[in-house]
mmCIF file of C-alpha atoms in Angstrom:
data_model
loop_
_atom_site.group_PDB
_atom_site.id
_atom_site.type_symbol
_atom_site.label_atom_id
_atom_site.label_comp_id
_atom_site.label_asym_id
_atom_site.label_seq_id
_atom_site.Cartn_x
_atom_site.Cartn_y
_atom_site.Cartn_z
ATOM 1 C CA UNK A 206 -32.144 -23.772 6.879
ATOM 2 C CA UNK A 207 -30.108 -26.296 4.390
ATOM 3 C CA UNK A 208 -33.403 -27.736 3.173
ATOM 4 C CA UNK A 209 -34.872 -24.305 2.387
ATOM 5 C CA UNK A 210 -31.987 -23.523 -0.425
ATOM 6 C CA UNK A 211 -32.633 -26.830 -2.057
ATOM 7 C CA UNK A 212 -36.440 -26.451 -2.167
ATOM 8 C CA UNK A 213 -36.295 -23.374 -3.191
ATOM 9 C CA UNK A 214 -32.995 -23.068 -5.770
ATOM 10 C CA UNK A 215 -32.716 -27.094 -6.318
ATOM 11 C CA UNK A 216 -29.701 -28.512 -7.861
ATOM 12 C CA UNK A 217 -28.429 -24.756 -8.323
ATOM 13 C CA UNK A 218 -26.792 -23.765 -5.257
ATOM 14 C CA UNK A 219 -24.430 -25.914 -2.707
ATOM 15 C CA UNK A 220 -24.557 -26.009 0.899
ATOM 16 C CA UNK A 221 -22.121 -26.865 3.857
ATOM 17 C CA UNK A 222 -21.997 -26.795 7.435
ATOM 18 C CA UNK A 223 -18.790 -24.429 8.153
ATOM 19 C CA UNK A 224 -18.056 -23.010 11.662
ATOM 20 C CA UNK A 225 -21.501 -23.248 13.479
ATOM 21 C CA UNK A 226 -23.327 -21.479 10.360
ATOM 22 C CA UNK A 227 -24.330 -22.530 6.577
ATOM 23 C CA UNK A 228 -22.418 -22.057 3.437
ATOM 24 C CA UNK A 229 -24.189 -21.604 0.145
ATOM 25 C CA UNK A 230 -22.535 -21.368 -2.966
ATOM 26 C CA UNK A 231 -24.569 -19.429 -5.648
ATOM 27 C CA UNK A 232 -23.986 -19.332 -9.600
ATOM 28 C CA UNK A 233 -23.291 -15.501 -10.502
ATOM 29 C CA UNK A 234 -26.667 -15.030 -12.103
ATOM 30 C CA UNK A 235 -28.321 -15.809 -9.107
ATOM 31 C CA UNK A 236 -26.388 -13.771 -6.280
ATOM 32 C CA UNK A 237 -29.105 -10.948 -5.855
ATOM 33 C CA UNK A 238 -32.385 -13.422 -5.934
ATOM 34 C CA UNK A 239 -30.280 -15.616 -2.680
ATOM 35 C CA UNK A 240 -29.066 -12.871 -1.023
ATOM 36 C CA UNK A 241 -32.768 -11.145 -0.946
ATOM 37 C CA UNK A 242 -34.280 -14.952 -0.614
ATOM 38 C CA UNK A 243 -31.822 -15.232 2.628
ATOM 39 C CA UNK A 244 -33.143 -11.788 4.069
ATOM 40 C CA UNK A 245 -36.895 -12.217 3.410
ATOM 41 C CA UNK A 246 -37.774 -16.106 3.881
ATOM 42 C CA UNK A 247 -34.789 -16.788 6.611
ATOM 43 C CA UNK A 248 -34.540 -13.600 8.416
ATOM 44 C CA UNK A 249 -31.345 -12.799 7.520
ATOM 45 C CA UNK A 250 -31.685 -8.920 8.631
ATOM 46 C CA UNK A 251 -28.092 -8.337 9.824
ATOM 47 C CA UNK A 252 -25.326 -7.217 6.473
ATOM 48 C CA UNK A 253 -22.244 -8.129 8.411
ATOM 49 C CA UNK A 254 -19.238 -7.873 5.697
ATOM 50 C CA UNK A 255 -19.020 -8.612 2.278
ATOM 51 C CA UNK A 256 -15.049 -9.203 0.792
ATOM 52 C CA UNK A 257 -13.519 -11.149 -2.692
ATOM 53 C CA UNK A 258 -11.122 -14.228 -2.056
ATOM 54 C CA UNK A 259 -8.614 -14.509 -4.698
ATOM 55 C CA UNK A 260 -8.883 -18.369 -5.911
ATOM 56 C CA UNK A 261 -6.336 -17.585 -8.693
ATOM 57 C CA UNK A 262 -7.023 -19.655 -12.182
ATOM 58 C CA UNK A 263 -10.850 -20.402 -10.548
ATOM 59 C CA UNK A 264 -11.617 -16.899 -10.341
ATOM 60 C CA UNK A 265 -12.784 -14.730 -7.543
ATOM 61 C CA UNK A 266 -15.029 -15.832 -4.831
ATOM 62 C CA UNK A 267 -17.305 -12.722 -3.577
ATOM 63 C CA UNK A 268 -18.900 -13.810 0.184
ATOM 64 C CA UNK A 269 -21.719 -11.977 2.049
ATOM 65 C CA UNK A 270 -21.968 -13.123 5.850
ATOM 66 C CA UNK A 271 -25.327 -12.523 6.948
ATOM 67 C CA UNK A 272 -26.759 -13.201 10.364
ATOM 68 C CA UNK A 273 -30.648 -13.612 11.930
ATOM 69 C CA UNK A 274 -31.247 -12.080 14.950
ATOM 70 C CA UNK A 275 -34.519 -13.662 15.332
ATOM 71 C CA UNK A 276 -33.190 -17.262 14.655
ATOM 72 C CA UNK A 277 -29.293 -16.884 15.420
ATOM 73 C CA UNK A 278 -27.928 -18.061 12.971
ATOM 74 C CA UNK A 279 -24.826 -17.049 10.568
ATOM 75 C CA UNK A 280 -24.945 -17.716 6.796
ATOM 76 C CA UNK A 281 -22.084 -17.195 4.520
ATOM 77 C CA UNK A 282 -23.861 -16.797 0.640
ATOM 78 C CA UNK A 283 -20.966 -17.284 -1.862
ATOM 79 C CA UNK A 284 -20.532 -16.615 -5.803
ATOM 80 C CA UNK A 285 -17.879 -17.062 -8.154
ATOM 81 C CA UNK A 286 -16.751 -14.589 -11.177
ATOM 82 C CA UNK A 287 -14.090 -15.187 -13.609
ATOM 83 C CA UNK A 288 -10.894 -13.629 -13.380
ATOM 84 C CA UNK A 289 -11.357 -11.914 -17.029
ATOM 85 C CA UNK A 290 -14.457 -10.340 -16.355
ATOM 86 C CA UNK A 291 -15.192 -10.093 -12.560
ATOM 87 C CA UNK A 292 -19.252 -9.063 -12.617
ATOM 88 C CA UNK A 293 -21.903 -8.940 -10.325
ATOM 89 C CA UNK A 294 -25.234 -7.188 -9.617
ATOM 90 C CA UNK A 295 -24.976 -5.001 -6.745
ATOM 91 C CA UNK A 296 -26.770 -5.918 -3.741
ATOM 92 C CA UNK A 297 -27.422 -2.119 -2.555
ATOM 93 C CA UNK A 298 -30.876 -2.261 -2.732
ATOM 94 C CA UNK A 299 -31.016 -5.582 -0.810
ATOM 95 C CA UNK A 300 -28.896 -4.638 2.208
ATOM 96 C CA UNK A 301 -27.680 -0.661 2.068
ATOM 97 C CA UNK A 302 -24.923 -1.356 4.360
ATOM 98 C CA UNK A 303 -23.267 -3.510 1.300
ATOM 99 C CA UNK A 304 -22.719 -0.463 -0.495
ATOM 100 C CA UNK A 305 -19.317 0.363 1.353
ATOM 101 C CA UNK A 306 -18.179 -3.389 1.342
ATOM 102 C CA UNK A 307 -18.943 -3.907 -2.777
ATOM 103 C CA UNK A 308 -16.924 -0.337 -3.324
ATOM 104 C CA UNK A 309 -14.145 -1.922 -1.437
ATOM 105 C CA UNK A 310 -14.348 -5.140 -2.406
ATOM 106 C CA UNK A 311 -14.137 -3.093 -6.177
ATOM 107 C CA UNK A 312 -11.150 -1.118 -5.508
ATOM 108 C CA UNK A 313 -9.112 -4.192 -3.787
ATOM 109 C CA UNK A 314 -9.851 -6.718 -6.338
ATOM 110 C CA UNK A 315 -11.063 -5.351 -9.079
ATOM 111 C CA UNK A 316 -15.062 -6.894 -9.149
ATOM 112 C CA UNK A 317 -17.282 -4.934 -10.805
ATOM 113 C CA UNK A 318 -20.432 -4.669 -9.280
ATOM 114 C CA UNK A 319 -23.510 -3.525 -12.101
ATOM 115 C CA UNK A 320 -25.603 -1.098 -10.837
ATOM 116 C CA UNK A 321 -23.753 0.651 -7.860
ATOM 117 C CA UNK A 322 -24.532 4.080 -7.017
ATOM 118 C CA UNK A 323 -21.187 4.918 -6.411
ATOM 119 C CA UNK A 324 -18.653 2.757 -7.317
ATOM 120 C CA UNK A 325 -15.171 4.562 -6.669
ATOM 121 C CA UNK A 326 -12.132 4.097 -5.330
ATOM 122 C CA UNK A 327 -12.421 4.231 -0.966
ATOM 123 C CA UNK A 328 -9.271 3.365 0.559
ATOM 124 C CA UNK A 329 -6.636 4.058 -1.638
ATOM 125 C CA UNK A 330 -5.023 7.224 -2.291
ATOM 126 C CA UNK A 331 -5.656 8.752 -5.387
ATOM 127 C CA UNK A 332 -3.251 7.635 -8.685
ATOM 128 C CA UNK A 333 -2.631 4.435 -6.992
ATOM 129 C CA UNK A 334 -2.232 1.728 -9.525
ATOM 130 C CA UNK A 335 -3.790 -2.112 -9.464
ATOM 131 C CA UNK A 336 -5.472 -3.699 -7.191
ATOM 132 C CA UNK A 337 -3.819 -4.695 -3.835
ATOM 133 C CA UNK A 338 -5.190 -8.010 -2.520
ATOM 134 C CA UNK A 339 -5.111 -10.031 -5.572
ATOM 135 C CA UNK A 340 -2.482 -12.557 -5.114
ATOM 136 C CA UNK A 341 -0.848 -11.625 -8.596
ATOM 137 C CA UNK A 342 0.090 -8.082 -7.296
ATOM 138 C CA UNK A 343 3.280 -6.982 -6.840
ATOM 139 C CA UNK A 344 4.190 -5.553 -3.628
ATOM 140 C CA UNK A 345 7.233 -4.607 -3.917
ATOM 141 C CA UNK A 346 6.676 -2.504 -7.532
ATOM 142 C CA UNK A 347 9.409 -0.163 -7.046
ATOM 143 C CA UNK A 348 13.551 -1.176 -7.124
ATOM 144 C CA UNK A 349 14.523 -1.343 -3.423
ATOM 145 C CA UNK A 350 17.086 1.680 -2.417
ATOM 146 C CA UNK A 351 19.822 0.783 -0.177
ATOM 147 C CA UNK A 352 19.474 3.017 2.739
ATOM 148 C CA UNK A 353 21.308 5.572 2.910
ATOM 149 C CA UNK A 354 22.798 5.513 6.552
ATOM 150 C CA UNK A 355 24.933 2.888 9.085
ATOM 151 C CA UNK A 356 22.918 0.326 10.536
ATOM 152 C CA UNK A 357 25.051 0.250 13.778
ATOM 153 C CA UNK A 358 26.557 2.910 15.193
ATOM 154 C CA UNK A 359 30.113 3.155 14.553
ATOM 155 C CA UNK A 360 29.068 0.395 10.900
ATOM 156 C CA UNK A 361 30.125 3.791 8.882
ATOM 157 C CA UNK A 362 33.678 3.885 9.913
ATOM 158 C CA UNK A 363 33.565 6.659 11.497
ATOM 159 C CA UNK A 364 31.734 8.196 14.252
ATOM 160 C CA UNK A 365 30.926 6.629 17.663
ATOM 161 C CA UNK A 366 32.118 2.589 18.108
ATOM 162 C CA UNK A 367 29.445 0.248 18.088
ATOM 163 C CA UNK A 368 27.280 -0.654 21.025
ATOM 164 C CA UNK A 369 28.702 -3.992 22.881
ATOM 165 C CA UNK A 370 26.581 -7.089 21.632
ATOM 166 C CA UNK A 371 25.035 -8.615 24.761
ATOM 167 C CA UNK A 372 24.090 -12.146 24.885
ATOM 168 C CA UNK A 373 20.414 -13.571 25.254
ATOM 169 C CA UNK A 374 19.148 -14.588 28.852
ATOM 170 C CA UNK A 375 20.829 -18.150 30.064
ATOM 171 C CA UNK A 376 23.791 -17.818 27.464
ATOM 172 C CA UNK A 377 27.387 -18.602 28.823
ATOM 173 C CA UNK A 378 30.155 -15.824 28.449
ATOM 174 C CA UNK A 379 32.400 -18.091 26.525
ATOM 175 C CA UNK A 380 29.744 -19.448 23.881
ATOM 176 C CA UNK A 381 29.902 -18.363 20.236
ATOM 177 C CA UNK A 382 32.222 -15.660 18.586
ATOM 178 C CA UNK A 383 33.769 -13.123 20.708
ATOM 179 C CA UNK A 384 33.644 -9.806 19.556
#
């Protein structure tokens, strides 16, 4: 399958050997004509997942795993958009099953993908601001509030005492503090 890319996209495209399947690394501009160029000439009829990887200063990676039932085989196609401007054609009319995977891949990242039929938010509930799995969000976006009760019993100072601390498995009675 290796030699197929090169004959057919030349010094354009990279391939690997990763986990018992092929990795091909696409420029942007050419994402639609190698996925459909995987489905037509390799038999690539199976739209497993598409997700984004957050590579940080390099950008986002976008990855399609596609399988052949006829040939068994697993490809991973790969792209890479800039962190500015995260674009790419949709692959909808290639593979209809991407259409879910693209919008998500959309609202978790924030990759724009041209020519979606319906690219809005999916998991998140509505108002929700940013974009969860890129690695500069914050998770923790609002101040932390003390809470409001004990932690033990009888930690308030009032109440019922505390529960005895037992020891783990195997631990002698006279080892550590004594409470």
């Amino acid at each position: 399958m290796k030699p197929a890319w090169v004959e057919r996209f030349g010094d354009e495209v990279s391939t690997e050997e990763t986990h018992g399947g092929l990795a091909v690394g696409v420029p942007p501009e050419l994402w639609v004509e190698a996925v459909t160029f995987a489905r037509d000439e390799l038999a690539c009829g199976f739209f497993d997942w598409l997700t984004g990887v957050d590579e940080l200063e390099m950008g986002f990676a976008v990855v399609a795993h596609l399988y052949s039932l006829e040939r068994r085989h697993h490809l991973l196609v790969r792209t890479r958009v800039p962190r500015e401007d995260p674009r790419l054609p949709t692959v909808t009319g290639v593979y209809r099953g991407a259409g879910w995977h693209e919008r998500e891949t959309f609202e978790m990242f924030g990759v724009v993908f041209e020519g979606h039929p319906n690219l809005i938010p999916l998991l998140l509930p509505d108002g929700f601001e940013g974009r969860p799995l890129r690695k500069d969000f914050v998770l923790a976006a609002r101040v932390a509030k003390p809470w409001p009760g004990a932690k033990e019993p009888g930690e308030s100072g009032h109440g019922a005492p505390s529960r005895r601390r037992v020891r783990p498995p195997g631990v002698p009675d006279d080892w550590g503090p004594h409470a």
